[in-house]
Coordinates of C-alpha atoms in Angstrom, one line a residue:
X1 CA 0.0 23.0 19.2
X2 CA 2.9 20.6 18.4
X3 CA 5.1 20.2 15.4
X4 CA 4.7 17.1 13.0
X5 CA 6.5 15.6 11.0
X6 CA 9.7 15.3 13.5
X7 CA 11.1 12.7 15.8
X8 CA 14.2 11.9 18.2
X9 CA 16.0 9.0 16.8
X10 CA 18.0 6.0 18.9
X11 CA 21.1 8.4 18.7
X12 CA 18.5 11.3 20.4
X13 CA 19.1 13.3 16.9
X14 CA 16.1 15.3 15.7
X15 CA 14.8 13.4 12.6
X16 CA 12.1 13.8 10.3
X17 CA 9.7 10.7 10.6
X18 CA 9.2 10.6 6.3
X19 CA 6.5 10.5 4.3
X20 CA 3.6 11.0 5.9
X21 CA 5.2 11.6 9.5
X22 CA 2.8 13.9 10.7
X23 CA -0.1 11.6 10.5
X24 CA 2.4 9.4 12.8
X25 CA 3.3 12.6 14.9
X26 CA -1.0 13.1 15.5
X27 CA -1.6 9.6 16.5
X28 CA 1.3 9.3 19.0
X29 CA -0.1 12.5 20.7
X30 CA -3.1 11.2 20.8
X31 CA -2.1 7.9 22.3
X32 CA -0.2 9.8 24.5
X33 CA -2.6 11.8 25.9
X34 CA -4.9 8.3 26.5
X35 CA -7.5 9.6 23.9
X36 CA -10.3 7.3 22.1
X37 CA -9.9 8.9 18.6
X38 CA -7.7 10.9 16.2
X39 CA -8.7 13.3 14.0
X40 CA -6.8 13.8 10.9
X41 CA -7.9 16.5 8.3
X42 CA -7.1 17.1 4.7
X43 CA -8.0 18.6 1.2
X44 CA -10.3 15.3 1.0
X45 CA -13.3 14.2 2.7
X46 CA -11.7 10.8 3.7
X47 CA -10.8 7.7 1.7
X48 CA -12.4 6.5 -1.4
X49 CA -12.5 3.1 -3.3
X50 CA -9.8 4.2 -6.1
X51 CA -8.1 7.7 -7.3
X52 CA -11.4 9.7 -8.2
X53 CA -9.0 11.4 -11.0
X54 CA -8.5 8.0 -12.3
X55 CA -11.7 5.9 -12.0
X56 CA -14.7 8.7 -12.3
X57 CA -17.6 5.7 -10.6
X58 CA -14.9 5.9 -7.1
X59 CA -16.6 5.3 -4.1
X60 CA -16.5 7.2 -0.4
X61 CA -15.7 4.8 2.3
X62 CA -17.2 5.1 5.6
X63 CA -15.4 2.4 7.4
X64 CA -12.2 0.9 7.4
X65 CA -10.4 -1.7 9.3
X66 CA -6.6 -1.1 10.4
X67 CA -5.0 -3.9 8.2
X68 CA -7.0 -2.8 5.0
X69 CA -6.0 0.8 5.4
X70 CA -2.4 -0.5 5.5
X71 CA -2.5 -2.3 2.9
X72 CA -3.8 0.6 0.4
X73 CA -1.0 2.4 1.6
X74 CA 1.2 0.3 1.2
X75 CA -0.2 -0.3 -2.1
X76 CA 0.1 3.2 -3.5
X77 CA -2.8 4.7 -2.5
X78 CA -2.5 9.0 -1.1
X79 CA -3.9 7.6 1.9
X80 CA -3.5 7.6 5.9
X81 CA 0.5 6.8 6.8
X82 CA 0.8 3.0 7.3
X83 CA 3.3 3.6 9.9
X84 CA 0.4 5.8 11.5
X85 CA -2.2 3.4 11.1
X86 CA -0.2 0.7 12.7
X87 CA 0.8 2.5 16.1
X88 CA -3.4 3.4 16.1
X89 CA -3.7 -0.2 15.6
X90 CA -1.3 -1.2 18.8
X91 CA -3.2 1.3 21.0
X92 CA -6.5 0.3 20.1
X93 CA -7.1 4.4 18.7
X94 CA -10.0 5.2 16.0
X95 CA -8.3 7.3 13.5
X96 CA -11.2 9.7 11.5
X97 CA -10.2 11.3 8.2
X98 CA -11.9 14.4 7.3
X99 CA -11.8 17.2 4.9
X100 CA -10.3 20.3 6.6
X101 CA -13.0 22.6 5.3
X102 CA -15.8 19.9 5.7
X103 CA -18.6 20.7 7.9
X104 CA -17.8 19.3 12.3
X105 CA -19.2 15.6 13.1
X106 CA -22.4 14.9 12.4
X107 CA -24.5 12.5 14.7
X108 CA -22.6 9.0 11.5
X109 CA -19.1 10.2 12.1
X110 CA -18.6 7.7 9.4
X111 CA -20.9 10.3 7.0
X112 CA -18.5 13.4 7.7
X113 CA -15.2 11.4 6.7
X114 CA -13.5 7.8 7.0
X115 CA -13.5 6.2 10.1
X116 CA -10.7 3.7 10.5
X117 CA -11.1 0.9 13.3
X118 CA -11.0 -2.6 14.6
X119 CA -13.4 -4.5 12.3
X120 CA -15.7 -2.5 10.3
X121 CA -19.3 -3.8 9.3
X122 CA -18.5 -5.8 6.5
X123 CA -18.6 -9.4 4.9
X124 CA -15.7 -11.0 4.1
X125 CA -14.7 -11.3 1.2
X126 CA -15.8 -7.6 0.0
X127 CA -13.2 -5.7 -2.1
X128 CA -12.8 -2.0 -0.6
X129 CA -10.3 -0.5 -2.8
X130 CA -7.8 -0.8 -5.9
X131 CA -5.0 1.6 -5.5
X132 CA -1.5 1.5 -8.3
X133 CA 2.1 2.2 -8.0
X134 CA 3.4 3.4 -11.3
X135 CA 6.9 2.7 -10.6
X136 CA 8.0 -0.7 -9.7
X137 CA 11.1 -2.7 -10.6
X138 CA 11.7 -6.2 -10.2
X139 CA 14.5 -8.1 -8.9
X140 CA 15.4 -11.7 -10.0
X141 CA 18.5 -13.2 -8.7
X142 CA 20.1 -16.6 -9.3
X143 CA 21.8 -18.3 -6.5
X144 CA 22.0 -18.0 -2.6
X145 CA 19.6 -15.1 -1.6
X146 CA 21.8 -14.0 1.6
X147 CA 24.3 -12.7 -0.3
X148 CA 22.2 -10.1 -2.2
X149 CA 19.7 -9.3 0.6
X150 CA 23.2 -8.6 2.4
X151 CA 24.0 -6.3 -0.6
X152 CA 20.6 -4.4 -0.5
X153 CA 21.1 -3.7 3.1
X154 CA 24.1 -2.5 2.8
X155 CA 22.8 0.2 -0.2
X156 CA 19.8 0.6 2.0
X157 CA 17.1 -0.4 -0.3
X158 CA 14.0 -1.6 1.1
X159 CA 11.5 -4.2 -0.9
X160 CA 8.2 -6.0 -0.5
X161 CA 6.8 -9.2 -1.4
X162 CA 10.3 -10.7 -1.6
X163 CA 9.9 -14.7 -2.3
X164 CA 12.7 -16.7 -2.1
X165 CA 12.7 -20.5 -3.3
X166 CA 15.6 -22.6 -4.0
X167 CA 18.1 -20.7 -5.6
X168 CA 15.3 -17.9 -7.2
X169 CA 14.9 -14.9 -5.1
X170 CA 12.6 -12.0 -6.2
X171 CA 11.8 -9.1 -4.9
X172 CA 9.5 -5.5 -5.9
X173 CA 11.1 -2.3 -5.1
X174 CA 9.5 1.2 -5.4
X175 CA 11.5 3.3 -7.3
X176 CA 10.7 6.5 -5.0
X177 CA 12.7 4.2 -2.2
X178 CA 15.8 3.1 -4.5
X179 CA 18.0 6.0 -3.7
X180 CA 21.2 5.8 -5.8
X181 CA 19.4 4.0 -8.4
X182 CA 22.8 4.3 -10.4
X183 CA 25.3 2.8 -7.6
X184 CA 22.7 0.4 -7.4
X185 CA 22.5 -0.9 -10.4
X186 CA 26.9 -0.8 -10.6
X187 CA 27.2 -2.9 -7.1
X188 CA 24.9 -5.3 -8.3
X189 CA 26.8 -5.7 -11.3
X190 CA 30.4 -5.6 -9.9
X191 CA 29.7 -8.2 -7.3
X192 CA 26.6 -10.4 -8.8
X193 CA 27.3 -10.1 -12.4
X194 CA 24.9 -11.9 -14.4
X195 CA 23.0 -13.7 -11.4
X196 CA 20.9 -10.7 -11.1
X197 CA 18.8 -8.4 -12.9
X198 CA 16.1 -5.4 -12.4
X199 CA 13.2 -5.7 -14.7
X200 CA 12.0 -2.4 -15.1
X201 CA 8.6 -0.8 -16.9
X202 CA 6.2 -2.2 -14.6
X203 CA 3.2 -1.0 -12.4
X204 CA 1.6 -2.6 -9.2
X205 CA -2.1 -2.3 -9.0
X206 CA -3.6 -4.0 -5.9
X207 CA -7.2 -5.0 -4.8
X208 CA -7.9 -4.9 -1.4
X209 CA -10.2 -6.2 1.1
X210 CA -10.3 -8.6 4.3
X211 CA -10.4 -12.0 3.6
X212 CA -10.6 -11.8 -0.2
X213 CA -8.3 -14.4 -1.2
X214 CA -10.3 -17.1 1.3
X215 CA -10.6 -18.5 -2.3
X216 CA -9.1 -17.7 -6.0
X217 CA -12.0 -16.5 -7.4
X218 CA -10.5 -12.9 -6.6
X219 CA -7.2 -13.5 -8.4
X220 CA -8.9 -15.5 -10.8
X221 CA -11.7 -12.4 -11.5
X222 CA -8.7 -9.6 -12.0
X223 CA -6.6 -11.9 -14.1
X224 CA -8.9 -12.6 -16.6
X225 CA -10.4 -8.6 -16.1
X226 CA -7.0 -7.3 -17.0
X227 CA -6.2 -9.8 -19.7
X228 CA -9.8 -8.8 -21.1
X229 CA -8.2 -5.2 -21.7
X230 CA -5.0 -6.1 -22.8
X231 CA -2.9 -6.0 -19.9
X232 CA -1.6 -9.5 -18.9
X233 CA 0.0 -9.5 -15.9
X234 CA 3.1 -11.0 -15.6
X235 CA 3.4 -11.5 -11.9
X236 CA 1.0 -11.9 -9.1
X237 CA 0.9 -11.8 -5.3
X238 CA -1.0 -11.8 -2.4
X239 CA -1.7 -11.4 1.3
X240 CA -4.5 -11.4 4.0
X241 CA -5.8 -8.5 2.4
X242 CA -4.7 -7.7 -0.7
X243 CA -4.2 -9.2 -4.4
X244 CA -1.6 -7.4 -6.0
X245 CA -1.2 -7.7 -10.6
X246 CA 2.3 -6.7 -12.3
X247 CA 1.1 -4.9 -15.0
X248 CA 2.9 -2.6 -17.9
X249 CA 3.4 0.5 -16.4
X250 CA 1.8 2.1 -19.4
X251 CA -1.4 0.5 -18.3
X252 CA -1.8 1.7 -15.3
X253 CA -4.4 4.0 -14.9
X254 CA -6.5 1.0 -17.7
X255 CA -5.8 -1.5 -15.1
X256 CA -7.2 0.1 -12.1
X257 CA -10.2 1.2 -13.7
X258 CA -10.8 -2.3 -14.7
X259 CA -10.5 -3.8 -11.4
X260 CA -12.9 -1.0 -10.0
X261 CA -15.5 -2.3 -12.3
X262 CA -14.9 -6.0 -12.0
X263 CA -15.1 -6.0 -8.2
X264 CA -16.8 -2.4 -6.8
X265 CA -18.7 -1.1 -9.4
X266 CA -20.0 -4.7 -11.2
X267 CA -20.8 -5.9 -7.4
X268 CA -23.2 -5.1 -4.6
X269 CA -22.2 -5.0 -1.4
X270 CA -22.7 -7.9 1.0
X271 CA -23.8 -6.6 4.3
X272 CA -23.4 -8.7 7.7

């Protein structure tokens, strides 16, 4: 019995490890102590296809690959830490997600919880999850980008899906990670001026999946789902695995259930 959630940093100063850090702390025992798997138990019986408070029809997943349990938690979703998920990744270690007061492995482990692993049995092209974060801003800057990603380190503020091209850089940053929103906002002001602003009341709902975006028909399929219900998107971006809309943040929770029924509950799944 060990306690989570802490860590040693370069300067050898106990830390704590951050949200989720004790999912990190379990897997790091566990690949210290050379084992296959890692259990990691909760008030849920593993991972579903969206927020069961939010979308009603949500669906239990059995299986999971490393890179699309990442991406849902990167994405928003309550999920395993991606941090976690990564290091299992590196050392090759099964993580299991079950409920703490579930019933002990059955003879499916994948029935008693989520299994996460090197490439689960499924097709391509199959959308696993939609997960939200309600609390985005946007930044668009005019000019050279070094000089305000030089800024935003300096203020320690931490992005994704930053796109830079010509003299247009933008960049989406959770507001839970913008600390000193205020100072922020001043600095950007004193030494950018007008060259840069935050666009604020927006929501990032993602779709995610391996290899869904081998074609548009995904991004194609959730931008005319959303606009169906009134949500237009005004921004779009995507990886390996995941599609993500800009959506108003007041339509969140309308914009993931959409995208649940468009892609999980309007589709059977394609097995191998």
């Amino acid at each position: 019995v060990i306690a989570g959630f802490q860590g040693v940093s370069y300067k050898k100063e106990v830390t704590t490890l951050g949200r989720g850090g004790s999912d990190t702390t379990a897997v790091a025992m566990a690949a210290a102590l050379d084992a296959e798997f890692c259990e990691i138990c909760s008030d849920v019986d593993g991972v579903y296809s969206a927020d069961p408070r939010v979308v009603p029809a949500a669906r239990h997943i059995g299986t999971l690959s490393y890179e699309e349990t990442q991406e849902m938690a990167e994405s928003g979703a309550k999920v395993l830490n991606a941090q976690a998920v990564e290091f299992a990744k590196e050392k090759g270690i099964a993580i299991y997600a079950r409920a703490t007061s579930g019933p002990l492995p059955g003879v499916d482990p994948s029935s008693d919880g989520t299994v996460v692993r090197k490439s689960p049995p499924r097709m391509p092209g199959t959308v696993v999850g939609v997960a939200s974060e309600k609390d985005v801003l946007i930044l668009d800057g005019d000019g050279p980008h070094s000089e305000l990603l030089a800024l935003l380190d300096e203020r320690g503020v931490s992005g994704k899906q930053l796109h830079v091209y010509g003299d247009r850089t933008t960049l989406a940053v959770s507001r839970e990670n913008l600390h000193n929103e205020s100072q922020v906002r001043e600095a950007l002001r004193e030494k950018l001026g007008t060259r840069v602003s935050l666009v604020d009341g927006l929501a990032a709902v993602s779709a995610v999946g391996a290899g869904i975006n081998a074609t548009y028909a995904k991004v194609r399929a959730g931008t005319d789902a959303l606009t169906a219900i009134g949500a237009s998107p005004s921004g779009v971006a995507t990886s390996s695995f995941r599609i993500t809309w800009m959506v108003p943040r007041a339509r969140t929770e309308d914009a993931v259930r959409a995208l649940h029924s468009r892609f999980i509950e309007a589709e059977q799944p394609l097995l191998p």
